[in-house]
Amino acid sequence: MITIIASFRVKQECVNAFKAMAMECVEASRKEAGNSSYHLYAAKTDGTKFFFVENWEDEKAIELHNASAHFQKFAGAFLPFVVEEPVIEQTIEI
C-alpha cells in the first residue's frame, strides 16, 4: 500500500472553486482500480490549506491514476488557485 499526501495552499478568494474542482477529482478517483481510499481534508485552523490523502495498491495504480482524464483535468487547472507549488509525498507504512 502506498499513501500519497498532497498539500495545497489556496488563495482565499479561490477556496470554494478549488474545493469544487478537487471534489470532482476525489469522486472520480475513488472509482479507480487500485484505489483503497481518496479524501480531501482542510486544515482545522487555516481554511486555505488542503490535503489529499490517497491510498493505492501499488505504483501501477498510481501511474494509471496520474494518466486518468479526471486527474489530468485537475492537474491542468489548479495552478491559478494556489499561492505556491503543492507538496506531494509518497509514504509507505512501517
PDB file of C-alpha atoms in Angstrom:
ATOM      1  CA  MET A   1       0.000   0.000   0.000  1.00  0.00           C
ATOM      2  CA  ILE A   2       1.262   3.457  -0.930  1.00  0.00           C
ATOM      3  CA  THR A   3      -0.222   6.548   0.679  1.00  0.00           C
ATOM      4  CA  ILE A   4       0.072   9.895  -1.034  1.00  0.00           C
ATOM      5  CA  ILE A   5      -0.319  13.101   0.945  1.00  0.00           C
ATOM      6  CA  ALA A   6      -0.560  16.205  -1.217  1.00  0.00           C
ATOM      7  CA  SER A   7      -0.877  19.614   0.423  1.00  0.00           C
ATOM      8  CA  PHE A   8      -2.120  22.765  -1.270  1.00  0.00           C
ATOM      9  CA  ARG A   9      -2.228  26.370  -0.041  1.00  0.00           C
ATOM     10  CA  VAL A  10      -5.081  28.079  -1.883  1.00  0.00           C
ATOM     11  CA  LYS A  11      -5.785  31.775  -2.438  1.00  0.00           C
ATOM     12  CA  GLN A  12      -8.567  32.897  -0.089  1.00  0.00           C
ATOM     13  CA  GLU A  13     -10.747  34.071  -2.957  1.00  0.00           C
ATOM     14  CA  CYS A  14     -10.374  30.693  -4.701  1.00  0.00           C
ATOM     15  CA  VAL A  15     -11.235  28.364  -1.809  1.00  0.00           C
ATOM     16  CA  ASN A  16     -14.761  27.463  -2.937  1.00  0.00           C
ATOM     17  CA  ALA A  17     -13.782  26.959  -6.563  1.00  0.00           C
ATOM     18  CA  PHE A  18     -10.786  24.844  -5.549  1.00  0.00           C
ATOM     19  CA  LYS A  19     -12.923  22.651  -3.268  1.00  0.00           C
ATOM     20  CA  ALA A  20     -15.474  22.057  -6.016  1.00  0.00           C
ATOM     21  CA  MET A  21     -12.799  21.169  -8.567  1.00  0.00           C
ATOM     22  CA  ALA A  22     -10.920  18.973  -6.086  1.00  0.00           C
ATOM     23  CA  MET A  23     -14.047  17.059  -5.063  1.00  0.00           C
ATOM     24  CA  GLU A  24     -14.741  16.197  -8.713  1.00  0.00           C
ATOM     25  CA  CYS A  25     -11.302  14.597  -8.818  1.00  0.00           C
ATOM     26  CA  VAL A  26     -11.869  12.840  -5.482  1.00  0.00           C
ATOM     27  CA  GLU A  27     -15.183  11.307  -6.556  1.00  0.00           C
ATOM     28  CA  ALA A  28     -13.785  10.009  -9.843  1.00  0.00           C
ATOM     29  CA  SER A  29     -10.564   8.756  -8.248  1.00  0.00           C
ATOM     30  CA  ARG A  30     -12.447   6.683  -5.670  1.00  0.00           C
ATOM     31  CA  LYS A  31     -13.835   4.604  -8.537  1.00  0.00           C
ATOM     32  CA  GLU A  32     -10.417   3.704  -9.948  1.00  0.00           C
ATOM     33  CA  ALA A  33      -8.996   0.208  -9.814  1.00  0.00           C
ATOM     34  CA  GLY A  34      -6.224   0.057  -7.243  1.00  0.00           C
ATOM     35  CA  ASN A  35      -7.585   2.876  -5.080  1.00  0.00           C
ATOM     36  CA  SER A  36      -8.353   1.980  -1.466  1.00  0.00           C
ATOM     37  CA  SER A  37      -9.358   5.477  -0.330  1.00  0.00           C
ATOM     38  CA  TYR A  38      -9.163   9.060  -1.525  1.00  0.00           C
ATOM     39  CA  HIS A  39     -10.090  12.009   0.693  1.00  0.00           C
ATOM     40  CA  LEU A  40      -9.786  15.787   0.741  1.00  0.00           C
ATOM     41  CA  TYR A  41      -9.171  17.463   4.095  1.00  0.00           C
ATOM     42  CA  ALA A  42      -8.951  21.112   5.128  1.00  0.00           C
ATOM     43  CA  ALA A  43      -6.664  22.297   7.908  1.00  0.00           C
ATOM     44  CA  LYS A  44      -8.716  22.960  11.026  1.00  0.00           C
ATOM     45  CA  THR A  45      -7.019  26.288  11.758  1.00  0.00           C
ATOM     46  CA  ASP A  46      -6.364  27.508   8.189  1.00  0.00           C
ATOM     47  CA  GLY A  47      -9.210  27.387   5.670  1.00  0.00           C
ATOM     48  CA  THR A  48      -6.821  27.899   2.777  1.00  0.00           C
ATOM     49  CA  LYS A  49      -4.770  24.758   3.342  1.00  0.00           C
ATOM     50  CA  PHE A  50      -5.975  21.451   1.877  1.00  0.00           C
ATOM     51  CA  PHE A  51      -4.669  17.893   1.872  1.00  0.00           C
ATOM     52  CA  PHE A  52      -5.423  14.994  -0.413  1.00  0.00           C
ATOM     53  CA  VAL A  53      -4.806  11.683   1.360  1.00  0.00           C
ATOM     54  CA  GLU A  54      -4.850   8.784  -1.088  1.00  0.00           C
ATOM     55  CA  ASN A  55      -4.212   5.066  -0.649  1.00  0.00           C
ATOM     56  CA  TRP A  56      -3.133   2.992  -3.647  1.00  0.00           C
ATOM     57  CA  GLU A  57      -2.382  -0.706  -4.036  1.00  0.00           C
ATOM     58  CA  ASP A  58       0.852  -0.165  -5.979  1.00  0.00           C
ATOM     59  CA  GLU A  59       2.854   2.056  -8.331  1.00  0.00           C
ATOM     60  CA  LYS A  60       0.908   0.821 -11.377  1.00  0.00           C
ATOM     61  CA  ALA A  61      -2.353   2.059  -9.854  1.00  0.00           C
ATOM     62  CA  ILE A  62      -0.744   5.463  -9.239  1.00  0.00           C
ATOM     63  CA  GLU A  63       0.542   5.604 -12.822  1.00  0.00           C
ATOM     64  CA  LEU A  64      -2.940   4.849 -14.162  1.00  0.00           C
ATOM     65  CA  HIS A  65      -4.437   7.474 -11.847  1.00  0.00           C
ATOM     66  CA  ASN A  66      -1.933  10.110 -12.949  1.00  0.00           C
ATOM     67  CA  ALA A  67      -2.840   9.393 -16.592  1.00  0.00           C
ATOM     68  CA  SER A  68      -6.621   9.472 -15.999  1.00  0.00           C
ATOM     69  CA  ALA A  69      -8.717  12.181 -17.636  1.00  0.00           C
ATOM     70  CA  HIS A  70     -10.110  13.491 -14.332  1.00  0.00           C
ATOM     71  CA  PHE A  71      -6.661  13.762 -12.738  1.00  0.00           C
ATOM     72  CA  GLN A  72      -5.194  15.421 -15.832  1.00  0.00           C
ATOM     73  CA  LYS A  73      -8.086  17.903 -15.792  1.00  0.00           C
ATOM     74  CA  PHE A  74      -7.383  18.777 -12.151  1.00  0.00           C
ATOM     75  CA  ALA A  75      -3.603  18.905 -12.645  1.00  0.00           C
ATOM     76  CA  GLY A  76      -4.029  21.259 -15.581  1.00  0.00           C
ATOM     77  CA  ALA A  77      -6.386  23.600 -13.760  1.00  0.00           C
ATOM     78  CA  PHE A  78      -5.293  24.048 -10.131  1.00  0.00           C
ATOM     79  CA  LEU A  79      -2.290  26.386 -10.579  1.00  0.00           C
ATOM     80  CA  PRO A  80      -4.285  29.657 -10.754  1.00  0.00           C
ATOM     81  CA  PHE A  81      -5.928  28.744  -7.440  1.00  0.00           C
ATOM     82  CA  VAL A  82      -2.796  28.209  -5.339  1.00  0.00           C
ATOM     83  CA  VAL A  83      -0.202  30.530  -3.819  1.00  0.00           C
ATOM     84  CA  GLU A  84       2.664  28.035  -4.082  1.00  0.00           C
ATOM     85  CA  GLU A  85       3.522  24.692  -5.616  1.00  0.00           C
ATOM     86  CA  PRO A  86       1.851  21.786  -3.831  1.00  0.00           C
ATOM     87  CA  VAL A  87       3.911  19.457  -1.659  1.00  0.00           C
ATOM     88  CA  ILE A  88       3.386  15.816  -2.616  1.00  0.00           C
ATOM     89  CA  GLU A  89       4.782  12.949  -0.566  1.00  0.00           C
ATOM     90  CA  GLN A  90       4.501   9.229  -1.207  1.00  0.00           C
ATOM     91  CA  THR A  91       4.624   7.225   2.010  1.00  0.00           C
ATOM     92  CA  ILE A  92       4.653   3.575   2.995  1.00  0.00           C
ATOM     93  CA  GLU A  93       3.638   2.059   6.299  1.00  0.00           C
ATOM     94  CA  ILE A  94       6.465   0.892   8.527  1.00  0.00           C
TER      95      ILE A  94
END
